């Protein structure tokens, strides 16, 4: 059968776009974490939606699993194909098809790299607001499939909020096409919202219309220190008023995270601010009126200093200073090196519930591992925290203990086990920590209705039934 | 059976909360347009989610249709109950259960009136951004069921964008509860997005967690005139940069709309600006720094005047002047009186496609009725236009001709037949003007999977199969 399938796939996409068995390149089998890999039967690179349709009809008839492969920058194995299945890479479908400057939209194929789409928008005076560390490898289809977040969610939302139109191919090869440019549309059920964030389990996204924004022309960045969590949130709420819609980032770091990262970076750059504060925050705003925006930014921070909510503040006066401030938060490789192997988490909750979560998580972890090292930081304006845990070694048991410690704390505050990285297979066993039985049962009903033979990325999001 | 059902319903909610047959109050049978009415068998007012569960179990077993009733301010018969069915009013479930100022969320029951929720938020220094004319009667459950829009979508989005958590009861009485406060959550399929905007056909929303925003403290309003549509959109894009995230309304009016409305309002108030311009726009921004915001607003408009994109501008200097400017757009009753009976439309498209839509719509209408009067206006920042058509009389044929003229033009620009008012029964025959056969088929699959006996608001959104 496999030879026959190989022949049929080659007939659809051309022989040089089919790889089989041991000849399959690593990028179709392994994700960026290198923790997850598999042995798919084929890797296939279609060049058009019609070719995706033909592949899906073939796979549907043969009952062969299909997994859409993006940039493999996810970290929970969502896009690691099934053993014996088809790895479907849309890398050849990588064109920006249109930028409509009046409607402020971009129509783009799913295989386009995020950074290329960003740059194409910028060249037209427009902003594609989604931004994340993996911008150079993540594909549009991938950031839709995982409903990616990143550093600017506070102002412009997640990928879900930017997808206006969508074209997708269902398990049986049906094309759903709604490449519309509407910001408002209440004509029937919003199937696009089912596909966004479904990690390729309900359909293969082939094209999308993305909402752009006029490119901001001014940017203010500061590092500030706050004496308490409540003060930090007070600063957030204050800046949301005074800077109004301009506030675009509010990245919170616990004091020990700041110390660990800046300590390891000392060879590259001096610490932008002394140690010793309870919380540090990278604050950024964007606008269109440099002089007035800068003055307002400074005045807003000054008021918060007078109120005692901010105890130290450094405002970037140049791009180099801006980069140095962001590096504290983003250049994490040196700081993490001595902590390897570590486990990382991406959880969310109500903004006000973050201290209760961190307290519970610390207590749970220390109860299991009194010597554990823990670092907390995250997109606090979104209630999204990341945690890094390490004990100097790793094993399945250690991993499971860490997972339980963190997800129990999440459950205690009614939070989510996956804020932006998704479920994949690594978190599917914990879905019931964040979702009730009735919710999971509804998800299974939806999956069974849309993909009755379960060939679309099987086993991801929803764990196989025992 | 009906007597038995009456007894069982009374046992659940108490006798005084069940009305039957001819005793059913008008508000459970007729919508605000007074064009649509029905003869339900019962109107029932549950006092808790558990009572809704018991009612749904009963209805499910008996195969009786159930329609959730809100404030009846929709205009496409979405909440007009089925003949012989149950009108389910959640008006007794009307409490704001919690306002969390740190997380900036409100937990509220579905029967709460929008305006009351807005006022409760404001008393806590918070903004519930959704705002629309029917705020005094629309209920939270209704604005979720229709994914309501309104005047501030440009900045804060539609209801969908404000719903963080949801509790709902499915057709068989299953409770789906996810009253979470997360802004980011990628743990499995987002069933809430299926229910939001589904007009009560997939579940009964009983509670919601709504995202609040810090209350703005400054507000600037202007009426401006633009010589062309392209100039008006240039103004929109320019203000999106210079006012940045502060721009909250951009309400476009064609010159003849402005003339008709202000002419009829002359007894109440003088015209804020002379006639004769091609386009008029109400522009509003909100912020947190009165002095600096006002200066920036004025400076932004001044620049646009110098560029020639704005040919006249009046900035409100007082609340009375602000109200007079908004009245041009909102006090439509006098201007519409001489045009009764009329048909009104609520369509959307890419912002750049609005002129092509208006040209096609005008041509289509005039081809059918050379004497027809037409007015166009709308939330142009969202690509959402309203149209008012009249020929001095009405009939089913006239209505059908108007519908076809408008929806053909919508289809031509790839737009939507329902931007914010939904489908109900009045537009269900036209769903295929905006959605492909494959999309509608998927909607039917979803409906059949979640409500297999079709008791939840049957016949709405999806027309019965012939």
Short mmCIF file of N, CA, C and O in Angstrom, two decimals, chain A residues 102-104 146-147 155 158 160 175-178 182-187 189-191 193 201 214 233 237 240-241 244-246 286-289 292-293 296 299 348-352 379 381-382 384 414-416 418-420 435 438-439 442-443 445 449, chain B residues 102-104 146-147 155 158 160-161 175-178 182-187 189-191 193 201 214 233 237 240-241 244-245 286-289 292-293 296 299 348-352 379 381-382 384 414-416 418-420 435 438-439 442-443 445 449:
data_model
loop_
_atom_site.label_atom_id
_atom_site.label_comp_id
_atom_site.label_asym_id
_atom_site.label_seq_id
_atom_site.Cartn_x
_atom_site.Cartn_y
_atom_site.Cartn_z
N UNK A 102 -6.15 50.24 1.89
CA UNK A 102 -7.39 50.91 2.31
C UNK A 102 -8.08 50.09 3.38
O UNK A 102 -8.48 50.60 4.42
N UNK A 103 -8.22 48.80 3.11
CA UNK A 103 -8.89 47.93 4.08
C UNK A 103 -7.95 47.51 5.20
O UNK A 103 -8.38 46.99 6.22
N UNK A 104 -6.65 47.74 5.01
CA UNK A 104 -5.63 47.36 5.98
C UNK A 104 -5.67 45.85 6.25
O UNK A 104 -5.84 45.39 7.39
N UNK A 146 -1.97 27.52 16.36
CA UNK A 146 -1.73 27.56 17.81
C UNK A 146 -2.29 28.82 18.45
O UNK A 146 -2.15 29.01 19.64
N UNK A 147 -2.95 29.69 17.67
CA UNK A 147 -3.44 30.97 18.20
C UNK A 147 -2.32 31.64 18.99
O UNK A 147 -2.45 31.91 20.20
N UNK A 155 -2.02 45.01 23.65
CA UNK A 155 -2.64 46.04 22.82
C UNK A 155 -3.40 45.48 21.63
O UNK A 155 -4.48 45.96 21.32
N UNK A 158 -4.33 38.40 20.39
CA UNK A 158 -3.63 37.22 19.90
C UNK A 158 -3.93 37.03 18.41
O UNK A 158 -4.64 37.82 17.81
N UNK A 160 -5.83 35.06 16.94
CA UNK A 160 -7.28 34.98 16.74
C UNK A 160 -7.90 36.35 16.40
O UNK A 160 -8.82 36.44 15.59
N UNK A 175 -13.10 22.12 0.67
CA UNK A 175 -12.48 23.43 0.88
C UNK A 175 -13.48 24.36 1.53
O UNK A 175 -14.58 24.56 1.04
N UNK A 176 -13.07 24.93 2.66
CA UNK A 176 -13.85 26.00 3.28
C UNK A 176 -13.13 27.28 2.93
O UNK A 176 -11.98 27.47 3.33
N UNK A 177 -13.80 28.16 2.20
CA UNK A 177 -13.10 29.38 1.81
C UNK A 177 -13.91 30.60 2.22
O UNK A 177 -15.06 30.74 1.84
N UNK A 178 -13.30 31.45 3.00
CA UNK A 178 -13.95 32.69 3.41
C UNK A 178 -12.85 33.73 3.57
O UNK A 178 -12.56 34.18 4.67
N UNK A 182 -13.70 41.51 6.37
CA UNK A 182 -14.60 42.18 7.31
C UNK A 182 -14.08 42.14 8.75
O UNK A 182 -13.63 41.10 9.22
N UNK A 183 -14.21 43.28 9.44
CA UNK A 183 -13.92 43.31 10.87
C UNK A 183 -15.13 42.83 11.66
O UNK A 183 -15.00 42.37 12.79
N UNK A 184 -16.31 42.98 11.08
CA UNK A 184 -17.55 42.59 11.76
C UNK A 184 -18.29 41.65 10.84
O UNK A 184 -18.52 41.97 9.68
N UNK A 185 -18.73 40.53 11.37
CA UNK A 185 -19.44 39.57 10.54
C UNK A 185 -20.22 38.64 11.44
O UNK A 185 -19.64 37.85 12.17
N UNK A 186 -21.52 38.75 11.42
CA UNK A 186 -22.36 37.90 12.25
C UNK A 186 -23.29 37.04 11.40
O UNK A 186 -24.45 36.84 11.75
N UNK A 187 -22.77 36.52 10.31
CA UNK A 187 -23.60 35.69 9.42
C UNK A 187 -23.32 34.21 9.69
O UNK A 187 -22.53 33.58 8.99
N UNK A 189 -22.47 30.64 12.20
CA UNK A 189 -21.45 30.22 13.16
C UNK A 189 -20.06 30.55 12.65
O UNK A 189 -19.75 30.41 11.48
N UNK A 190 -19.20 30.98 13.59
CA UNK A 190 -17.85 31.40 13.22
C UNK A 190 -16.93 30.19 13.22
O UNK A 190 -16.17 29.99 14.16
N UNK A 191 -16.98 29.41 12.15
CA UNK A 191 -16.14 28.21 12.09
C UNK A 191 -14.66 28.55 12.16
O UNK A 191 -13.85 27.75 12.61
N UNK A 193 -13.19 30.40 14.17
CA UNK A 193 -12.72 30.37 15.56
C UNK A 193 -12.52 28.96 16.08
O UNK A 193 -11.81 28.75 17.06
N UNK A 201 -6.03 19.90 14.16
CA UNK A 201 -6.84 18.70 14.36
C UNK A 201 -8.21 18.78 13.71
O UNK A 201 -8.94 17.80 13.67
N UNK A 214 -2.08 50.61 11.04
CA UNK A 214 -1.11 51.62 10.60
C UNK A 214 0.14 51.55 11.46
O UNK A 214 0.06 51.34 12.67
N UNK A 233 0.70 45.90 39.50
CA UNK A 233 -0.61 45.89 38.83
C UNK A 233 -1.24 47.29 38.86
O UNK A 233 -1.87 47.72 37.90
N UNK A 237 -2.57 49.28 35.57
CA UNK A 237 -3.88 49.91 35.42
C UNK A 237 -3.76 51.42 35.23
O UNK A 237 -4.54 52.04 34.50
N UNK A 240 -2.62 52.04 31.67
CA UNK A 240 -3.71 51.78 30.73
C UNK A 240 -4.60 53.00 30.57
O UNK A 240 -5.22 53.20 29.53
N UNK A 241 -4.67 53.83 31.62
CA UNK A 241 -5.45 55.07 31.51
C UNK A 241 -4.62 56.17 30.88
O UNK A 241 -4.99 56.75 29.86
N UNK A 244 -3.30 55.25 27.70
CA UNK A 244 -4.49 54.82 26.96
C UNK A 244 -4.15 53.69 26.01
O UNK A 244 -3.37 52.81 26.35
N UNK A 245 -4.68 53.68 24.84
CA UNK A 245 -4.47 52.57 23.92
C UNK A 245 -3.04 52.38 23.46
O UNK A 245 -2.75 51.43 22.73
N UNK A 246 -2.10 53.26 23.87
CA UNK A 246 -0.72 53.14 23.36
C UNK A 246 0.11 52.06 24.04
O UNK A 246 1.10 51.58 23.49
N UNK A 286 3.58 52.50 22.06
CA UNK A 286 3.80 52.93 20.68
C UNK A 286 2.73 53.94 20.30
O UNK A 286 1.58 53.83 20.72
N UNK A 287 3.14 54.91 19.48
CA UNK A 287 2.18 55.93 19.08
C UNK A 287 2.58 56.58 17.78
O UNK A 287 3.37 56.01 17.02
N UNK A 288 2.06 57.78 17.54
CA UNK A 288 2.30 58.40 16.26
C UNK A 288 2.71 59.86 16.37
O UNK A 288 2.59 60.61 15.40
N UNK A 289 3.21 60.25 17.52
CA UNK A 289 3.48 61.67 17.77
C UNK A 289 4.64 61.73 18.76
O UNK A 289 4.46 61.90 19.97
N UNK A 292 5.06 64.49 21.75
CA UNK A 292 4.00 64.45 22.76
C UNK A 292 3.94 63.10 23.45
O UNK A 292 3.73 63.01 24.66
N UNK A 293 4.17 62.01 22.70
CA UNK A 293 4.14 60.68 23.31
C UNK A 293 5.24 60.50 24.34
O UNK A 293 5.02 59.95 25.42
N UNK A 296 4.45 62.43 27.47
CA UNK A 296 3.38 61.79 28.23
C UNK A 296 3.88 60.54 28.94
O UNK A 296 3.51 60.27 30.08
N UNK A 299 5.92 61.66 31.93
CA UNK A 299 5.04 62.24 32.95
C UNK A 299 4.26 61.13 33.67
O UNK A 299 4.09 61.17 34.88
N UNK A 348 -1.84 30.64 32.50
CA UNK A 348 -2.52 31.94 32.60
C UNK A 348 -3.62 31.88 33.64
O UNK A 348 -4.07 30.80 34.03
N UNK A 349 -4.03 33.07 34.04
CA UNK A 349 -5.06 33.20 35.08
C UNK A 349 -5.51 34.65 35.10
O UNK A 349 -4.93 35.49 34.39
N UNK A 350 -6.50 34.96 35.90
CA UNK A 350 -6.85 36.35 36.08
C UNK A 350 -5.63 37.10 36.58
O UNK A 350 -4.85 36.56 37.38
N UNK A 351 -5.44 38.35 36.12
CA UNK A 351 -4.26 39.12 36.51
C UNK A 351 -4.13 39.18 38.04
O UNK A 351 -3.03 39.03 38.59
N UNK A 352 -5.24 39.33 38.72
CA UNK A 352 -5.22 39.45 40.17
C UNK A 352 -4.87 38.15 40.89
O UNK A 352 -4.55 38.16 42.09
N UNK A 379 4.03 37.71 30.58
CA UNK A 379 3.23 38.80 30.01
C UNK A 379 2.14 39.15 31.02
O UNK A 379 0.98 38.77 30.88
N UNK A 381 0.45 41.72 31.84
CA UNK A 381 -0.74 42.45 31.42
C UNK A 381 -1.82 41.51 30.89
O UNK A 381 -3.00 41.85 30.88
N UNK A 382 -1.42 40.34 30.45
CA UNK A 382 -2.37 39.35 29.94
C UNK A 382 -2.66 38.25 30.96
O UNK A 382 -3.33 37.27 30.62
N UNK A 384 -0.51 36.14 31.91
CA UNK A 384 0.21 34.99 31.35
C UNK A 384 1.59 34.89 31.98
O UNK A 384 2.41 35.77 31.82
N UNK A 414 -8.19 28.64 39.11
CA UNK A 414 -9.09 28.62 37.95
C UNK A 414 -8.41 29.10 36.68
O UNK A 414 -9.02 29.78 35.85
N UNK A 415 -7.14 28.76 36.52
CA UNK A 415 -6.39 29.25 35.37
C UNK A 415 -6.29 28.24 34.25
O UNK A 415 -6.99 27.22 34.25
N UNK A 416 -5.44 28.55 33.28
CA UNK A 416 -5.27 27.66 32.14
C UNK A 416 -3.87 27.07 32.12
O UNK A 416 -2.89 27.76 32.41
N UNK A 418 -2.37 26.20 29.47
CA UNK A 418 -1.72 26.56 28.21
C UNK A 418 -2.21 27.94 27.78
O UNK A 418 -3.31 28.08 27.26
N UNK A 419 -1.40 28.96 28.00
CA UNK A 419 -1.81 30.32 27.66
C UNK A 419 -1.62 30.58 26.18
O UNK A 419 -2.48 31.13 25.52
N UNK A 420 -0.45 30.20 25.65
CA UNK A 420 -0.18 30.50 24.25
C UNK A 420 0.53 29.39 23.51
O UNK A 420 0.56 29.40 22.29
N UNK A 435 -10.14 22.11 32.11
CA UNK A 435 -11.43 21.98 31.43
C UNK A 435 -12.25 20.89 32.11
O UNK A 435 -11.70 19.85 32.48
N UNK A 438 -17.50 17.96 30.94
CA UNK A 438 -18.51 18.35 29.94
C UNK A 438 -17.85 19.11 28.79
O UNK A 438 -18.21 18.92 27.61
N UNK A 439 -16.87 19.95 29.11
CA UNK A 439 -16.19 20.69 28.05
C UNK A 439 -15.39 19.75 27.15
O UNK A 439 -15.41 19.87 25.93
N UNK A 442 -17.63 17.85 24.91
CA UNK A 442 -18.08 18.67 23.76
C UNK A 442 -16.97 18.77 22.71
O UNK A 442 -17.23 18.70 21.50
N UNK A 443 -15.73 18.92 23.17
CA UNK A 443 -14.61 18.97 22.21
C UNK A 443 -14.55 17.68 21.39
O UNK A 443 -14.33 17.71 20.18
N UNK A 445 -17.02 15.69 20.75
CA UNK A 445 -18.18 15.68 19.85
C UNK A 445 -17.87 16.49 18.60
O UNK A 445 -18.17 16.08 17.47
N UNK A 449 -17.48 15.11 14.78
CA UNK A 449 -18.40 15.58 13.74
C UNK A 449 -17.63 16.10 12.52
O UNK A 449 -18.06 15.92 11.38
N UNK B 102 -8.60 44.01 40.24
CA UNK B 102 -7.23 43.67 39.88
C UNK B 102 -7.19 42.98 38.52
O UNK B 102 -6.42 43.36 37.64
N UNK B 103 -8.09 42.00 38.35
CA UNK B 103 -8.12 41.28 37.08
C UNK B 103 -8.90 42.05 36.03
O UNK B 103 -8.84 41.72 34.85
N UNK B 104 -9.64 43.08 36.45
CA UNK B 104 -10.48 43.88 35.56
C UNK B 104 -11.51 43.00 34.84
O UNK B 104 -11.54 42.92 33.59
N UNK B 146 -25.86 37.46 20.13
CA UNK B 146 -25.79 38.12 18.82
C UNK B 146 -24.40 38.68 18.53
O UNK B 146 -24.21 39.30 17.49
N UNK B 147 -23.45 38.50 19.46
CA UNK B 147 -22.12 39.11 19.28
C UNK B 147 -22.28 40.58 18.89
O UNK B 147 -21.83 41.01 17.82
N UNK B 155 -12.19 50.52 18.71
CA UNK B 155 -11.13 50.44 19.72
C UNK B 155 -11.17 49.17 20.56
O UNK B 155 -10.13 48.59 20.85
N UNK B 158 -15.87 43.73 19.41
CA UNK B 158 -17.25 43.35 19.60
C UNK B 158 -17.40 42.55 20.90
O UNK B 158 -16.43 42.34 21.62
N UNK B 160 -17.71 39.52 21.41
CA UNK B 160 -16.82 38.36 21.38
C UNK B 160 -15.47 38.65 22.04
O UNK B 160 -14.90 37.80 22.71
N UNK B 161 -14.99 39.85 21.80
CA UNK B 161 -13.66 40.22 22.30
C UNK B 161 -13.66 40.53 23.79
O UNK B 161 -12.61 40.73 24.38
N UNK B 175 -24.41 21.22 31.70
CA UNK B 175 -23.86 22.54 31.99
C UNK B 175 -22.41 22.60 31.53
O UNK B 175 -21.60 21.76 31.90
N UNK B 176 -22.11 23.60 30.71
CA UNK B 176 -20.73 23.89 30.34
C UNK B 176 -20.33 25.10 31.16
O UNK B 176 -20.91 26.17 31.00
N UNK B 177 -19.36 24.94 32.03
CA UNK B 177 -19.00 26.08 32.87
C UNK B 177 -17.51 26.36 32.75
O UNK B 177 -16.68 25.49 32.99
N UNK B 178 -17.20 27.56 32.36
CA UNK B 178 -15.81 27.98 32.27
C UNK B 178 -15.77 29.46 32.60
O UNK B 178 -15.49 30.30 31.74
N UNK B 182 -9.19 34.52 32.26
CA UNK B 182 -7.97 34.60 31.46
C UNK B 182 -8.16 35.40 30.18
O UNK B 182 -9.14 35.23 29.47
N UNK B 183 -7.15 36.21 29.85
CA UNK B 183 -7.13 36.88 28.55
C UNK B 183 -6.55 35.96 27.49
O UNK B 183 -6.82 36.12 26.31
N UNK B 184 -5.73 35.02 27.91
CA UNK B 184 -5.07 34.09 26.98
C UNK B 184 -5.37 32.68 27.45
O UNK B 184 -5.15 32.36 28.62
N UNK B 185 -5.82 31.85 26.54
CA UNK B 185 -6.14 30.49 26.94
C UNK B 185 -6.16 29.62 25.70
O UNK B 185 -7.03 29.76 24.85
N UNK B 186 -5.20 28.74 25.58
CA UNK B 186 -5.12 27.86 24.42
C UNK B 186 -5.22 26.39 24.82
O UNK B 186 -4.54 25.54 24.26
N UNK B 187 -6.12 26.11 25.77
CA UNK B 187 -6.27 24.73 26.22
C UNK B 187 -7.50 24.10 25.56
O UNK B 187 -8.59 24.07 26.11
N UNK B 189 -10.30 23.29 22.21
CA UNK B 189 -11.16 24.07 21.30
C UNK B 189 -11.93 25.13 22.08
O UNK B 189 -12.40 24.90 23.18
N UNK B 190 -12.11 26.28 21.44
CA UNK B 190 -12.77 27.40 22.10
C UNK B 190 -14.27 27.33 21.87
O UNK B 190 -14.80 28.05 21.03
N UNK B 191 -14.94 26.48 22.62
CA UNK B 191 -16.38 26.32 22.42
C UNK B 191 -17.12 27.62 22.67
O UNK B 191 -18.18 27.85 22.10
N UNK B 193 -16.50 30.46 21.55
CA UNK B 193 -16.62 31.21 20.30
C UNK B 193 -17.72 30.64 19.40
O UNK B 193 -18.22 31.34 18.52
N UNK B 201 -28.93 29.12 19.29
CA UNK B 201 -29.21 27.86 18.61
C UNK B 201 -28.31 26.72 19.07
O UNK B 201 -28.53 25.58 18.68
N UNK B 214 -9.84 50.01 32.30
CA UNK B 214 -9.82 51.20 33.15
C UNK B 214 -10.61 52.34 32.50
O UNK B 214 -10.54 52.52 31.28
N UNK B 233 -11.18 57.91 4.44
CA UNK B 233 -10.40 56.75 4.89
C UNK B 233 -8.96 57.17 5.20
O UNK B 233 -8.34 56.67 6.14
N UNK B 237 -7.08 56.42 8.74
CA UNK B 237 -5.75 55.82 8.89
C UNK B 237 -4.77 56.79 9.56
O UNK B 237 -3.90 56.37 10.32
N UNK B 240 -5.60 56.91 13.25
CA UNK B 240 -5.18 55.66 13.92
C UNK B 240 -3.71 55.73 14.32
O UNK B 240 -3.30 55.07 15.28
N UNK B 241 -2.93 56.50 13.57
CA UNK B 241 -1.53 56.66 13.96
C UNK B 241 -1.37 57.76 15.00
O UNK B 241 -0.85 57.54 16.09
N UNK B 244 -3.36 57.16 17.91
CA UNK B 244 -2.97 55.81 18.29
C UNK B 244 -4.16 55.07 18.88
O UNK B 244 -5.26 55.18 18.40
N UNK B 245 -3.96 54.31 19.92
CA UNK B 245 -5.04 53.49 20.46
C UNK B 245 -6.22 54.26 21.02
O UNK B 245 -7.19 53.67 21.45
N UNK B 286 -10.80 58.69 23.30
CA UNK B 286 -10.83 58.69 24.75
C UNK B 286 -9.43 58.43 25.27
O UNK B 286 -8.69 57.66 24.68
N UNK B 287 -9.11 59.06 26.40
CA UNK B 287 -7.78 58.88 26.96
C UNK B 287 -7.77 59.16 28.45
O UNK B 287 -8.83 59.13 29.09
N UNK B 288 -6.58 59.45 28.98
CA UNK B 288 -6.47 59.60 30.42
C UNK B 288 -5.69 60.83 30.81
O UNK B 288 -5.17 60.90 31.92
N UNK B 289 -5.60 61.81 29.92
CA UNK B 289 -4.73 62.95 30.18
C UNK B 289 -5.33 64.14 29.42
O UNK B 289 -4.91 64.48 28.33
N UNK B 292 -3.19 67.08 27.54
CA UNK B 292 -2.36 66.61 26.43
C UNK B 292 -3.20 65.95 25.34
O UNK B 292 -2.95 66.12 24.14
N UNK B 293 -4.25 65.20 25.74
CA UNK B 293 -5.11 64.53 24.76
C UNK B 293 -5.84 65.55 23.87
O UNK B 293 -5.93 65.37 22.65
N UNK B 296 -3.46 67.14 21.43
CA UNK B 296 -3.08 66.20 20.38
C UNK B 296 -4.23 66.01 19.37
O UNK B 296 -3.99 65.92 18.16
N UNK B 299 -4.39 69.10 17.19
CA UNK B 299 -3.24 69.14 16.29
C UNK B 299 -3.40 68.12 15.15
O UNK B 299 -3.10 68.40 14.00
N UNK B 348 -21.47 44.48 5.94
CA UNK B 348 -20.07 44.83 6.15
C UNK B 348 -19.21 44.31 5.01
O UNK B 348 -19.62 43.44 4.25
N UNK B 349 -18.01 44.88 4.94
CA UNK B 349 -17.07 44.54 3.86
C UNK B 349 -15.71 45.12 4.25
O UNK B 349 -15.60 45.83 5.27
N UNK B 350 -14.70 44.84 3.47
CA UNK B 350 -13.44 45.50 3.67
C UNK B 350 -13.65 47.01 3.60
O UNK B 350 -14.42 47.49 2.77
N UNK B 351 -12.95 47.77 4.44
CA UNK B 351 -13.13 49.22 4.48
C UNK B 351 -12.97 49.82 3.07
O UNK B 351 -13.75 50.69 2.66
N UNK B 352 -12.01 49.33 2.32
CA UNK B 352 -11.74 49.87 1.00
C UNK B 352 -12.81 49.54 -0.02
O UNK B 352 -12.85 50.15 -1.10
N UNK B 379 -20.59 52.51 10.73
CA UNK B 379 -19.35 52.44 11.51
C UNK B 379 -18.21 52.18 10.52
O UNK B 379 -17.73 51.05 10.37
N UNK B 381 -15.10 52.80 10.32
CA UNK B 381 -13.83 52.26 10.80
C UNK B 381 -13.85 50.74 10.85
O UNK B 381 -12.81 50.09 10.82
N UNK B 382 -15.04 50.17 10.94
CA UNK B 382 -15.19 48.71 10.98
C UNK B 382 -15.64 48.13 9.64
O UNK B 382 -15.95 46.94 9.57
N UNK B 384 -18.48 48.67 8.38
CA UNK B 384 -19.89 48.30 8.64
C UNK B 384 -20.80 49.45 8.22
O UNK B 384 -20.73 50.54 8.75
N UNK B 414 -17.68 40.69 -1.76
CA UNK B 414 -17.24 39.69 -0.79
C UNK B 414 -17.53 40.08 0.64
O UNK B 414 -16.76 39.81 1.55
N UNK B 415 -18.66 40.74 0.85
CA UNK B 415 -18.99 41.23 2.19
C UNK B 415 -19.93 40.32 2.94
O UNK B 415 -20.19 39.20 2.52
N UNK B 416 -20.43 40.82 4.07
CA UNK B 416 -21.35 40.05 4.90
C UNK B 416 -22.73 40.70 4.92
O UNK B 416 -22.85 41.92 5.01
N UNK B 418 -24.74 40.44 7.34
CA UNK B 418 -25.08 40.74 8.73
C UNK B 418 -23.82 41.09 9.50
O UNK B 418 -23.04 40.22 9.87
N UNK B 419 -23.61 42.39 9.71
CA UNK B 419 -22.39 42.82 10.40
C UNK B 419 -22.53 42.67 11.90
O UNK B 419 -21.64 42.18 12.57
N UNK B 420 -23.67 43.12 12.44
CA UNK B 420 -23.82 43.05 13.89
C UNK B 420 -25.21 42.65 14.34
O UNK B 420 -25.39 42.31 15.50
N UNK B 435 -22.06 33.10 2.53
CA UNK B 435 -21.37 31.88 2.95
C UNK B 435 -21.51 30.82 1.86
O UNK B 435 -22.57 30.68 1.27
N UNK B 438 -20.23 24.84 1.32
CA UNK B 438 -19.41 24.06 2.25
C UNK B 438 -19.47 24.63 3.66
O UNK B 438 -19.53 23.90 4.65
N UNK B 439 -19.48 25.97 3.77
CA UNK B 439 -19.56 26.59 5.08
C UNK B 439 -20.91 26.30 5.75
O UNK B 439 -20.97 25.99 6.94
N UNK B 442 -21.07 22.82 6.95
CA UNK B 442 -20.34 22.64 8.21
C UNK B 442 -21.16 23.17 9.39
O UNK B 442 -21.20 22.56 10.47
N UNK B 443 -21.82 24.32 9.19
CA UNK B 443 -22.68 24.86 10.26
C UNK B 443 -23.77 23.85 10.63
O UNK B 443 -24.05 23.64 11.81
N UNK B 445 -23.62 20.63 10.27
CA UNK B 445 -22.96 19.51 10.96
C UNK B 445 -22.76 19.85 12.43
O UNK B 445 -23.02 19.03 13.32
N UNK B 449 -24.56 18.09 15.65
CA UNK B 449 -23.74 17.39 16.64
C UNK B 449 -24.05 17.89 18.05
O UNK B 449 -24.05 17.11 19.01
#
